[in-house]
Amino acid sequence: MTKGAPAVCNRAVPVRLFIPSQALARQLSQGESHWQAGQVRRFRLRLFSSRALHPNFRRRDTYMKQLLLWLIGVALGVVVLLAAVLGVSYSFTSEGAKPASEVQFAGQELEPNGWCWQVPLLGGQVDKVFASPRTLTVQKLGVLYDAHPAFALPEWYSYGPLTITDSGGNVVFEGTAASYDDFLFPANGGYKAELTVWRLPENMLATQFEGGSTGELRQDVRLEKPAKPIGWYNYSFRFTLQASAEVELSAERMEQGGTVAAAFTGMVGETAPTVETDLGNVQAVRLGSGWRAYIPAAYNAAAGAHEVTFTVGGETVVKNITVIPKDFGTVEIEAEPEASEAANTEFRNAVWPLYEQPAREKLWSGGFACPAENYMTLVDFGQTKVTGGRQGSKSNSTKLYTIPGDPCRAPANGVVVLARNLALTGNTVVIDHGCGMRSYLYGLDALSVSEGQSVERGQAVGALGEDLTMDFKLGSKSVNPWLLFQTSGGLFWKENG
């Protein structure tokens, strides 16, 4: 051993390892978590303290507070301004802002006995209500001599429920002012009418209207731009009807093959007027607010004056119509083989009954179209047929040379009343156009319609063959088709009544 050196002990010293229990390990882990949470809190506190003490942070907080106060002030200013504008708009909007009444009946101004309107404010944000409750006041219009007194409605009219009762309180009409146009009073006498005239946006129903008392505010429906007043006027009025029937003719003279229209006005009741004349079987039909009848002059009608007697509501009116002769010329034709009795009988049974069928409502509008677009006339209406130098009868129909396979067109709107093959006339189509006017088309190559089917002008009813025979009849009397194609004659006079 060296002098002065420490003594070294070579004896082994035992080392003891400390292994904590599970409970102690959990406590140590929880302590560490608490320590970490405390460290986070102390860090946040120091950060907040540093922000609070730093001058830049203080200035920024002050600016944010000022900005918030400014925004609140602006919002309050806008609210105050809108309130002021609403107040001014409310104060200056008066009843004069609602639409004017402007409703007439039989040329007399009707006086409203109640109304309710919502007038838009602030460009349609809200509405101001103006209202006057309905009263029991009934306006007296006196005696009216027109069988169908007419309404004159304002431009702003949208909808108008109308009820008319007779002196016994029985409802004779319930509908709208628009549907009243087709109404005929059942008889002369006293009547009372209740009418409400509405102005509504296009997609709004009357049941959606709020209304209220004058001065109240309502939310605008916002269904139209710019916003417009919505609401209604109510009218209640009495009158006495004392009408006298009148008959007007479209002309007092017509050529053979032409037509004259007779319009009946001043009629009450649903009984159709009657027409008696040697020119043919004439039926009257309802048209508009009156009745209409069409009188034919066949190709062979006697020239000169023809007396026509009209019976209208128990009254009799007699007028004369003069038929002017027309030279239709002649045409050379080849002799045709005689048809069998069976073919003639089949034709008579199928076609002739149509001549006397009740007239349906008028279906055509405007001129008729020729059934064939491309054609050449072989035999024309009214021409005298000449065979081997011998004159025969006049033709009551028109025969055309046509292109096979081309469509055969409906001359006008109507209903197909016959579509079948007949031994005498081949494939046959008969179209009823209303008012007793029917077109008879013979000799089609094929049919494309069925009986009872509605057709429109120009619609194909079949395919053409090499020729087409067409016959246009009023009742049982044939008329000149070319006048129909030219929109000429009584059939097109005052078409809508």
Short mmCIF file of C-alpha atoms in Angstrom, two decimals:
data_model
loop_
_atom_site.label_atom_id
_atom_site.label_comp_id
_atom_site.label_asym_id
_atom_site.label_seq_id
_atom_site.Cartn_x
_atom_site.Cartn_y
_atom_site.Cartn_z
CA MET A 1 0.00 0.00 0.00
CA THR A 2 1.35 3.36 -0.96
CA LYS A 3 1.73 5.83 1.76
CA GLY A 4 -1.01 8.40 1.80
CA ALA A 5 -3.31 6.45 -0.57
CA PRO A 6 -6.80 5.67 0.65
CA ALA A 7 -7.55 2.24 1.60
CA VAL A 8 -9.57 0.27 -0.87
CA CYS A 9 -12.19 -2.08 0.36
CA ASN A 10 -12.64 -4.99 -1.92
CA ARG A 11 -15.69 -6.31 -0.20
CA ALA A 12 -18.85 -6.36 -2.40
CA VAL A 13 -21.67 -4.02 -1.41
CA PRO A 14 -25.16 -5.38 -2.18
CA VAL A 15 -27.47 -3.09 -4.40
CA ARG A 16 -31.20 -3.05 -3.76
CA LEU A 17 -33.58 -2.15 -6.67
CA PHE A 18 -36.78 -0.22 -5.78
CA ILE A 19 -39.83 -1.44 -7.77
CA PRO A 20 -42.98 0.60 -6.97
CA SER A 21 -46.33 -1.06 -6.55
CA GLN A 22 -49.17 -0.55 -9.06
CA ALA A 23 -51.03 1.83 -6.74
CA LEU A 24 -47.89 3.90 -6.21
CA ALA A 25 -47.34 3.99 -10.04
CA ARG A 26 -50.84 5.38 -10.53
CA GLN A 27 -50.24 8.07 -7.89
CA LEU A 28 -46.97 9.06 -9.56
CA SER A 29 -48.71 9.22 -12.98
CA GLN A 30 -51.55 11.37 -11.59
CA GLY A 31 -49.05 13.64 -9.91
CA GLU A 32 -47.25 14.10 -13.20
CA SER A 33 -50.57 14.98 -14.92
CA HIS A 34 -51.41 17.51 -12.20
CA TRP A 35 -47.98 19.00 -12.56
CA GLN A 36 -48.42 19.34 -16.36
CA ALA A 37 -51.86 20.96 -15.97
CA GLY A 38 -50.40 23.43 -13.48
CA GLN A 39 -47.64 24.26 -15.89
CA VAL A 40 -50.21 25.01 -18.65
CA ARG A 41 -52.24 27.26 -16.36
CA ARG A 42 -49.15 29.16 -15.28
CA PHE A 43 -48.15 29.58 -18.95
CA ARG A 44 -51.56 30.95 -19.93
CA LEU A 45 -51.53 33.31 -16.97
CA ARG A 46 -48.12 34.65 -17.98
CA LEU A 47 -49.28 35.00 -21.62
CA PHE A 48 -52.46 36.87 -20.62
CA SER A 49 -50.49 39.06 -18.26
CA SER A 50 -47.97 39.84 -20.99
CA ARG A 51 -50.80 40.73 -23.47
CA ALA A 52 -52.56 42.83 -20.88
CA LEU A 53 -49.33 44.69 -20.05
CA HIS A 54 -48.14 45.04 -23.69
CA PRO A 55 -49.25 48.42 -25.19
CA ASN A 56 -49.97 46.99 -28.71
CA PHE A 57 -52.44 44.50 -27.30
CA ARG A 58 -54.16 47.22 -25.29
CA ARG A 59 -54.56 49.44 -28.36
CA ARG A 60 -55.96 46.54 -30.41
CA ASP A 61 -58.58 45.71 -27.78
CA THR A 62 -59.60 49.34 -27.60
CA TYR A 63 -59.96 49.46 -31.40
CA MET A 64 -62.13 46.33 -31.44
CA LYS A 65 -64.41 47.77 -28.78
CA GLN A 66 -64.76 51.02 -30.72
CA LEU A 67 -65.50 49.11 -33.96
CA LEU A 68 -68.17 47.04 -32.23
CA LEU A 69 -69.79 50.17 -30.77
CA TRP A 70 -69.70 51.82 -34.23
CA LEU A 71 -71.40 48.83 -35.88
CA ILE A 72 -74.09 48.84 -33.20
CA GLY A 73 -74.61 52.54 -33.80
CA VAL A 74 -74.89 52.08 -37.57
CA ALA A 75 -77.42 49.27 -37.11
CA LEU A 76 -79.49 51.39 -34.75
CA GLY A 77 -79.28 54.28 -37.22
CA VAL A 78 -80.52 52.09 -40.07
CA VAL A 79 -83.38 50.84 -37.91
CA VAL A 80 -84.30 54.42 -36.97
CA LEU A 81 -84.05 55.53 -40.61
CA LEU A 82 -86.24 52.63 -41.83
CA ALA A 83 -88.72 53.35 -39.10
CA ALA A 84 -88.79 56.99 -40.16
CA VAL A 85 -89.22 56.08 -43.85
CA LEU A 86 -91.96 53.59 -42.95
CA GLY A 87 -93.65 56.23 -40.84
CA VAL A 88 -93.55 58.78 -43.66
CA SER A 89 -94.70 56.20 -46.22
CA TYR A 90 -97.47 55.05 -43.90
CA SER A 91 -98.63 58.63 -43.25
CA PHE A 92 -98.65 59.67 -46.89
CA THR A 93 -100.29 56.47 -48.27
CA SER A 94 -104.02 57.12 -48.39
CA GLU A 95 -107.08 55.36 -49.82
CA GLY A 96 -106.36 57.06 -53.11
CA ALA A 97 -103.56 54.54 -53.62
CA LYS A 98 -106.03 51.69 -54.12
CA PRO A 99 -107.30 51.02 -57.69
CA ALA A 100 -110.36 52.89 -58.91
CA SER A 101 -113.61 50.91 -59.02
CA GLU A 102 -114.52 51.44 -62.71
CA VAL A 103 -117.05 48.59 -62.99
CA GLN A 104 -120.10 49.00 -65.24
CA PHE A 105 -123.18 46.90 -65.94
CA ALA A 106 -125.44 47.69 -68.90
CA GLY A 107 -123.49 50.93 -69.35
CA GLN A 108 -124.16 52.12 -65.78
CA GLU A 109 -121.44 52.72 -63.18
CA LEU A 110 -121.71 50.34 -60.24
CA GLU A 111 -121.22 51.70 -56.73
CA PRO A 112 -119.16 49.50 -54.37
CA ASN A 113 -120.84 48.71 -51.04
CA GLY A 114 -117.67 47.38 -49.43
CA TRP A 115 -113.98 46.84 -50.11
CA CYS A 116 -110.68 45.72 -48.65
CA TRP A 117 -107.27 46.52 -50.14
CA GLN A 118 -103.66 45.97 -49.17
CA VAL A 119 -101.45 48.77 -50.55
CA PRO A 120 -97.67 48.09 -50.60
CA LEU A 121 -95.24 50.29 -48.62
CA LEU A 122 -91.42 50.44 -48.87
CA GLY A 123 -91.39 48.85 -52.29
CA GLY A 124 -93.52 45.92 -51.20
CA GLN A 125 -91.94 44.99 -47.87
CA VAL A 126 -95.22 45.51 -46.01
CA ASP A 127 -98.81 46.44 -46.95
CA LYS A 128 -101.17 48.98 -45.44
CA VAL A 129 -104.80 47.90 -45.23
CA PHE A 130 -107.75 50.05 -46.33
CA ALA A 131 -111.16 48.53 -45.66
CA SER A 132 -114.83 49.38 -45.64
CA PRO A 133 -117.14 46.60 -44.39
CA ARG A 134 -119.86 45.38 -46.70
CA THR A 135 -123.26 46.95 -46.16
CA LEU A 136 -126.83 45.97 -47.01
CA THR A 137 -127.10 48.77 -49.58
CA VAL A 138 -128.44 47.57 -52.95
CA GLN A 139 -128.04 49.80 -55.98
CA LYS A 140 -131.13 50.11 -58.24
CA LEU A 141 -130.42 50.19 -61.97
CA GLY A 142 -134.00 50.36 -63.23
CA VAL A 143 -135.37 48.70 -66.39
CA LEU A 144 -132.91 47.13 -68.86
CA TYR A 145 -134.03 46.35 -72.41
CA ASP A 146 -131.00 44.31 -73.46
CA ALA A 147 -131.51 40.56 -73.02
CA HIS A 148 -127.85 40.19 -72.05
CA PRO A 149 -126.64 43.32 -70.21
CA ALA A 150 -122.86 43.33 -70.38
CA PHE A 151 -120.20 44.01 -67.75
CA ALA A 152 -117.35 46.44 -68.35
CA LEU A 153 -114.50 45.44 -66.03
CA PRO A 154 -111.36 47.42 -65.13
CA GLU A 155 -107.96 46.58 -66.60
CA TRP A 156 -106.72 45.34 -63.22
CA TYR A 157 -109.51 42.72 -62.96
CA SER A 158 -108.27 39.22 -62.05
CA TYR A 159 -111.28 37.31 -60.74
CA GLY A 160 -114.95 38.07 -60.13
CA PRO A 161 -117.40 35.67 -58.46
CA LEU A 162 -120.96 36.54 -59.48
CA THR A 163 -124.35 35.33 -58.25
CA ILE A 164 -127.69 36.32 -59.79
CA THR A 165 -131.06 35.53 -58.22
CA ASP A 166 -134.57 36.10 -59.51
CA SER A 167 -137.38 37.92 -57.69
CA GLY A 168 -138.21 34.71 -55.82
CA GLY A 169 -134.68 34.34 -54.47
CA ASN A 170 -133.83 31.42 -56.77
CA VAL A 171 -130.25 31.34 -58.04
CA VAL A 172 -130.28 31.55 -61.85
CA PHE A 173 -126.55 32.08 -62.29
CA GLU A 174 -123.53 31.28 -60.14
CA GLY A 175 -120.07 31.64 -61.61
CA THR A 176 -117.74 34.46 -62.57
CA ALA A 177 -118.07 37.67 -64.52
CA ALA A 178 -116.10 35.96 -67.31
CA SER A 179 -118.40 32.91 -67.58
CA TYR A 180 -121.45 35.22 -67.48
CA ASP A 181 -120.79 35.99 -71.17
CA ASP A 182 -122.48 32.71 -72.17
CA PHE A 183 -125.46 33.10 -69.83
CA LEU A 184 -129.02 33.75 -70.97
CA PHE A 185 -131.63 35.00 -68.52
CA PRO A 186 -134.52 32.52 -68.19
CA ALA A 187 -137.23 35.18 -68.55
CA ASN A 188 -138.00 38.85 -68.29
CA GLY A 189 -138.48 40.10 -64.75
CA GLY A 190 -136.67 41.35 -61.65
CA TYR A 191 -133.16 40.19 -60.67
CA LYS A 192 -130.56 40.87 -57.99
CA ALA A 193 -126.81 40.43 -58.53
CA GLU A 194 -123.87 40.16 -56.12
CA LEU A 195 -120.43 40.70 -57.61
CA THR A 196 -116.97 40.79 -56.03
CA VAL A 197 -114.18 42.06 -58.26
CA TRP A 198 -110.67 41.00 -57.21
CA ARG A 199 -107.18 42.08 -58.18
CA LEU A 200 -104.70 39.34 -57.31
CA PRO A 201 -101.21 38.30 -58.46
CA GLU A 202 -101.23 35.52 -61.04
CA ASN A 203 -100.37 32.72 -58.61
CA MET A 204 -102.44 33.87 -55.64
CA LEU A 205 -105.84 32.58 -54.53
CA ALA A 206 -108.54 34.72 -52.93
CA THR A 207 -108.39 32.48 -49.84
CA GLN A 208 -104.79 33.59 -49.27
CA PHE A 209 -105.80 37.23 -48.89
CA GLU A 210 -105.45 38.45 -45.27
CA GLY A 211 -107.17 41.84 -45.29
CA GLY A 212 -108.07 43.45 -41.99
CA SER A 213 -109.10 46.87 -40.74
CA THR A 214 -107.98 50.22 -42.09
CA GLY A 215 -104.49 51.13 -40.90
CA GLU A 216 -103.28 47.64 -40.11
CA LEU A 217 -100.00 46.39 -41.57
CA ARG A 218 -99.69 43.07 -43.35
CA GLN A 219 -96.73 41.17 -44.78
CA ASP A 220 -96.64 41.62 -48.56
CA VAL A 221 -97.20 38.39 -50.52
CA ARG A 222 -94.21 39.21 -52.78
CA LEU A 223 -95.62 37.39 -55.78
CA GLU A 224 -95.10 40.20 -58.29
CA LYS A 225 -92.53 42.88 -59.01
CA PRO A 226 -93.07 45.73 -58.68
CA ALA A 227 -95.52 45.19 -55.83
CA LYS A 228 -99.08 46.30 -56.58
CA PRO A 229 -102.26 46.69 -54.48
CA ILE A 230 -104.28 43.52 -53.95
CA GLY A 231 -107.88 43.30 -52.76
CA TRP A 232 -111.52 43.53 -53.79
CA TYR A 233 -114.62 45.65 -54.29
CA ASN A 234 -118.10 44.27 -53.65
CA TYR A 235 -121.24 45.31 -55.55
CA SER A 236 -124.91 44.59 -54.95
CA PHE A 237 -127.51 45.78 -57.47
CA ARG A 238 -131.07 45.17 -58.71
CA PHE A 239 -132.60 45.56 -62.15
CA THR A 240 -135.67 44.64 -64.17
CA LEU A 241 -135.14 42.87 -67.47
CA GLN A 242 -137.56 43.73 -70.26
CA ALA A 243 -135.98 42.42 -73.46
CA SER A 244 -137.41 42.03 -76.95
CA ALA A 245 -136.03 39.52 -79.46
CA GLU A 246 -134.34 40.69 -82.64
CA VAL A 247 -133.12 38.89 -85.77
CA GLU A 248 -130.21 40.15 -87.85
CA LEU A 249 -129.09 38.67 -91.19
CA SER A 250 -125.51 38.69 -92.48
CA ALA A 251 -126.92 39.51 -95.94
CA GLU A 252 -130.25 39.74 -97.73
CA ARG A 253 -128.91 38.36 -101.02
CA MET A 254 -126.74 35.35 -101.84
CA GLU A 255 -125.68 33.38 -104.90
CA GLN A 256 -126.60 29.78 -105.45
CA GLY A 257 -124.13 27.75 -103.36
CA GLY A 258 -123.80 30.52 -100.75
CA THR A 259 -124.89 30.90 -97.13
CA VAL A 260 -126.55 33.56 -94.98
CA ALA A 261 -126.21 33.73 -91.19
CA ALA A 262 -129.05 34.74 -88.88
CA ALA A 263 -128.16 36.10 -85.42
CA PHE A 264 -130.78 36.13 -82.67
CA THR A 265 -130.38 38.70 -79.90
CA GLY A 266 -132.62 40.03 -77.18
CA MET A 267 -133.74 36.51 -76.27
CA VAL A 268 -134.40 35.15 -72.83
CA GLY A 269 -134.84 31.52 -71.86
CA GLU A 270 -133.25 28.34 -73.18
CA THR A 271 -135.80 27.61 -75.91
CA ALA A 272 -134.09 27.62 -79.29
CA PRO A 273 -135.58 29.84 -82.01
CA THR A 274 -137.03 28.09 -85.04
CA VAL A 275 -136.44 28.84 -88.72
CA GLU A 276 -138.85 27.90 -91.50
CA THR A 277 -137.85 28.29 -95.16
CA ASP A 278 -137.96 26.38 -98.42
CA LEU A 279 -134.19 26.80 -98.70
CA GLY A 280 -133.55 23.86 -96.38
CA ASN A 281 -133.79 22.40 -92.91
CA VAL A 282 -132.21 25.06 -90.65
CA GLN A 283 -131.39 24.63 -86.96
CA ALA A 284 -130.36 27.32 -84.48
CA VAL A 285 -127.58 26.79 -81.92
CA ARG A 286 -126.32 28.80 -78.98
CA LEU A 287 -123.44 31.12 -79.82
CA GLY A 288 -122.10 33.61 -77.32
CA SER A 289 -124.93 35.43 -75.61
CA GLY A 290 -127.48 34.61 -78.32
CA TRP A 291 -128.32 32.08 -81.00
CA ARG A 292 -127.13 31.51 -84.56
CA ALA A 293 -128.55 29.76 -87.64
CA TYR A 294 -127.09 29.30 -91.13
CA ILE A 295 -129.32 29.28 -94.21
CA PRO A 296 -128.03 27.64 -97.42
CA ALA A 297 -128.77 28.29 -101.06
CA ALA A 298 -128.11 25.00 -102.85
CA TYR A 299 -126.68 24.82 -106.39
CA ASN A 300 -130.25 24.33 -107.64
CA ALA A 301 -132.10 26.73 -105.29
CA ALA A 302 -134.77 28.71 -107.11
CA ALA A 303 -133.65 32.22 -108.04
CA GLY A 304 -135.64 35.07 -106.51
CA ALA A 305 -137.03 36.01 -103.09
CA HIS A 306 -137.50 33.38 -100.38
CA GLU A 307 -139.52 34.05 -97.27
CA VAL A 308 -137.90 33.02 -93.98
CA THR A 309 -139.98 32.89 -90.80
CA PHE A 310 -138.23 33.12 -87.44
CA THR A 311 -140.04 32.26 -84.20
CA VAL A 312 -138.23 33.70 -81.20
CA GLY A 313 -139.59 33.48 -77.68
CA GLY A 314 -143.18 33.47 -78.86
CA GLU A 315 -142.55 36.34 -81.28
CA THR A 316 -142.59 35.85 -85.05
CA VAL A 317 -140.27 37.73 -87.38
CA VAL A 318 -140.47 37.37 -91.18
CA LYS A 319 -137.61 38.33 -93.51
CA ASN A 320 -136.87 37.80 -97.19
CA ILE A 321 -133.65 36.45 -98.68
CA THR A 322 -133.03 36.77 -102.42
CA VAL A 323 -131.15 34.00 -104.22
CA ILE A 324 -129.09 35.10 -107.24
CA PRO A 325 -128.59 32.54 -110.02
CA LYS A 326 -125.04 31.49 -110.88
CA ASP A 327 -123.73 29.84 -114.04
CA PHE A 328 -121.46 27.00 -112.93
CA GLY A 329 -120.76 25.82 -116.49
CA THR A 330 -120.67 22.30 -117.87
CA VAL A 331 -118.25 19.38 -117.78
CA GLU A 332 -117.80 16.36 -120.04
CA ILE A 333 -117.76 13.08 -118.18
CA GLU A 334 -117.79 9.43 -119.10
CA ALA A 335 -120.86 7.38 -118.40
CA GLU A 336 -120.63 5.65 -115.06
CA PRO A 337 -122.05 2.18 -114.41
CA GLU A 338 -125.21 2.13 -112.38
CA ALA A 339 -124.82 1.18 -108.73
CA SER A 340 -126.59 -1.83 -107.34
CA GLU A 341 -129.71 -1.43 -105.27
CA ALA A 342 -127.86 -2.92 -102.31
CA ALA A 343 -125.12 -0.28 -102.58
CA ASN A 344 -127.68 2.52 -102.81
CA THR A 345 -129.60 1.17 -99.82
CA GLU A 346 -126.43 0.89 -97.74
CA PHE A 347 -125.54 4.50 -98.60
CA ARG A 348 -129.01 5.79 -97.77
CA ASN A 349 -129.04 4.01 -94.41
CA ALA A 350 -125.56 5.20 -93.44
CA VAL A 351 -125.48 8.76 -94.79
CA TRP A 352 -128.96 10.20 -95.16
CA PRO A 353 -129.84 10.10 -91.44
CA LEU A 354 -126.93 12.50 -90.85
CA TYR A 355 -128.77 15.22 -92.77
CA GLU A 356 -131.40 15.46 -90.03
CA GLN A 357 -129.18 14.99 -86.97
CA PRO A 358 -129.50 17.71 -84.26
CA ALA A 359 -126.97 20.47 -84.79
CA ARG A 360 -124.10 20.54 -82.31
CA GLU A 361 -122.27 23.67 -81.14
CA LYS A 362 -120.10 25.58 -83.61
CA LEU A 363 -116.66 23.93 -83.82
CA TRP A 364 -114.92 25.60 -86.76
CA SER A 365 -113.00 28.87 -86.59
CA GLY A 366 -111.93 30.75 -89.70
CA GLY A 367 -111.77 29.41 -93.22
CA PHE A 368 -111.91 25.75 -94.22
CA ALA A 369 -108.99 23.90 -95.84
CA CYS A 370 -109.23 21.87 -99.03
CA PRO A 371 -108.88 18.18 -98.05
CA ALA A 372 -106.25 17.64 -100.79
CA GLU A 373 -103.16 19.82 -100.94
CA ASN A 374 -102.28 18.86 -104.50
CA TYR A 375 -105.14 18.30 -106.91
CA MET A 376 -106.77 19.00 -110.24
CA THR A 377 -110.51 19.59 -110.51
CA LEU A 378 -112.33 16.98 -112.57
CA VAL A 379 -115.95 17.90 -111.81
CA ASP A 380 -116.76 21.15 -110.00
CA PHE A 381 -119.65 22.08 -107.72
CA GLY A 382 -122.80 23.03 -109.63
CA GLN A 383 -121.48 22.06 -113.05
CA THR A 384 -123.90 20.43 -115.45
CA LYS A 385 -122.60 16.98 -116.37
CA VAL A 386 -122.56 16.18 -120.11
CA THR A 387 -122.26 12.58 -121.27
CA GLY A 388 -122.02 11.78 -124.96
CA GLY A 389 -123.33 15.22 -125.86
CA ARG A 390 -126.36 14.88 -123.61
CA GLN A 391 -126.77 17.18 -120.63
CA GLY A 392 -127.52 15.54 -117.34
CA SER A 393 -127.95 16.75 -113.77
CA LYS A 394 -125.90 19.34 -111.93
CA SER A 395 -123.20 18.17 -109.60
CA ASN A 396 -123.81 18.74 -105.89
CA SER A 397 -120.22 17.76 -105.10
CA THR A 398 -116.67 18.39 -106.31
CA LYS A 399 -114.44 15.64 -107.73
CA LEU A 400 -110.68 16.12 -107.57
CA TYR A 401 -107.83 14.22 -109.22
CA THR A 402 -105.36 13.60 -106.39
CA ILE A 403 -101.95 12.02 -105.73
CA PRO A 404 -102.35 8.54 -104.25
CA GLY A 405 -100.90 8.23 -100.77
CA ASP A 406 -101.11 11.96 -99.97
CA PRO A 407 -102.95 12.72 -96.71
CA CYS A 408 -106.63 13.57 -96.83
CA ARG A 409 -107.00 16.53 -94.44
CA ALA A 410 -109.89 17.54 -92.19
CA PRO A 411 -111.30 20.77 -93.67
CA ALA A 412 -112.01 22.25 -90.21
CA ASN A 413 -112.33 21.31 -86.55
CA GLY A 414 -115.08 18.79 -85.93
CA VAL A 415 -116.18 15.34 -84.83
CA VAL A 416 -116.04 12.27 -87.07
CA VAL A 417 -119.59 10.92 -87.32
CA LEU A 418 -118.94 8.34 -90.03
CA ALA A 419 -115.75 6.46 -90.97
CA ARG A 420 -116.27 3.24 -92.90
CA ASN A 421 -116.14 1.62 -96.30
CA LEU A 422 -119.35 1.81 -98.36
CA ALA A 423 -119.97 -0.08 -101.56
CA LEU A 424 -121.18 3.07 -103.36
CA THR A 425 -118.53 5.58 -102.24
CA GLY A 426 -115.60 3.49 -100.99
CA ASN A 427 -113.78 4.61 -97.84
CA THR A 428 -115.96 7.41 -96.51
CA VAL A 429 -115.40 10.02 -93.78
CA VAL A 430 -118.07 12.46 -92.58
CA ILE A 431 -117.05 15.26 -90.19
CA ASP A 432 -119.59 17.31 -88.22
CA HIS A 433 -118.33 20.89 -87.81
CA GLY A 434 -121.35 22.09 -85.82
CA CYS A 435 -124.42 24.21 -86.61
CA GLY A 436 -125.55 21.57 -89.13
CA MET A 437 -122.39 22.00 -91.25
CA ARG A 438 -120.79 18.67 -92.29
CA SER A 439 -118.13 17.63 -94.78
CA TYR A 440 -118.54 14.36 -96.71
CA LEU A 441 -115.33 12.86 -98.12
CA TYR A 442 -115.65 9.87 -100.52
CA GLY A 443 -113.18 7.55 -102.20
CA LEU A 444 -110.24 7.55 -99.78
CA ASP A 445 -107.57 4.90 -100.23
CA ALA A 446 -107.38 4.28 -96.45
CA LEU A 447 -108.91 5.59 -93.21
CA SER A 448 -106.97 6.79 -90.15
CA VAL A 449 -109.81 8.01 -87.91
CA SER A 450 -112.75 6.40 -86.15
CA GLU A 451 -116.31 7.47 -85.45
CA GLY A 452 -116.65 9.76 -82.44
CA GLN A 453 -113.09 11.06 -82.76
CA SER A 454 -112.44 14.82 -82.60
CA VAL A 455 -110.23 16.22 -85.34
CA GLU A 456 -108.58 19.55 -85.99
CA ARG A 457 -108.29 21.54 -89.18
CA GLY A 458 -105.56 20.03 -91.39
CA GLN A 459 -105.35 16.73 -89.46
CA ALA A 460 -105.04 13.65 -91.64
CA VAL A 461 -108.19 11.52 -91.64
CA GLY A 462 -106.92 9.03 -94.19
CA ALA A 463 -104.88 8.59 -97.36
CA LEU A 464 -106.00 9.77 -100.80
CA GLY A 465 -106.47 7.55 -103.80
CA GLU A 466 -106.51 8.63 -107.44
CA ASP A 467 -109.55 10.84 -106.91
CA LEU A 468 -111.54 12.38 -104.09
CA THR A 469 -115.19 13.45 -104.08
CA MET A 470 -116.04 16.11 -101.48
CA ASP A 471 -119.46 17.42 -100.56
CA PHE A 472 -120.15 20.17 -97.98
CA LYS A 473 -123.69 20.33 -96.68
CA LEU A 474 -125.73 22.52 -94.36
CA GLY A 475 -128.33 20.03 -93.26
CA SER A 476 -129.23 18.27 -96.48
CA LYS A 477 -128.28 21.12 -98.87
CA SER A 478 -124.87 21.20 -100.56
CA VAL A 479 -122.97 24.52 -100.64
CA ASN A 480 -120.05 25.80 -102.70
CA PRO A 481 -116.80 24.53 -101.10
CA TRP A 482 -114.63 27.21 -102.67
CA LEU A 483 -116.43 29.90 -100.69
CA LEU A 484 -115.55 27.99 -97.52
CA PHE A 485 -111.89 27.77 -98.55
CA GLN A 486 -111.91 31.55 -99.22
CA THR A 487 -113.52 32.38 -95.83
CA SER A 488 -116.42 33.93 -97.70
CA GLY A 489 -120.11 33.93 -96.84
CA GLY A 490 -122.36 33.75 -93.83
CA LEU A 491 -120.44 30.99 -92.03
CA PHE A 492 -117.71 33.49 -91.13
CA TRP A 493 -119.90 36.48 -90.17
CA LYS A 494 -119.45 37.58 -86.55
CA GLU A 495 -117.98 34.17 -85.80
CA ASN A 496 -117.86 34.59 -82.02
CA GLY A 497 -121.37 35.92 -81.69
#
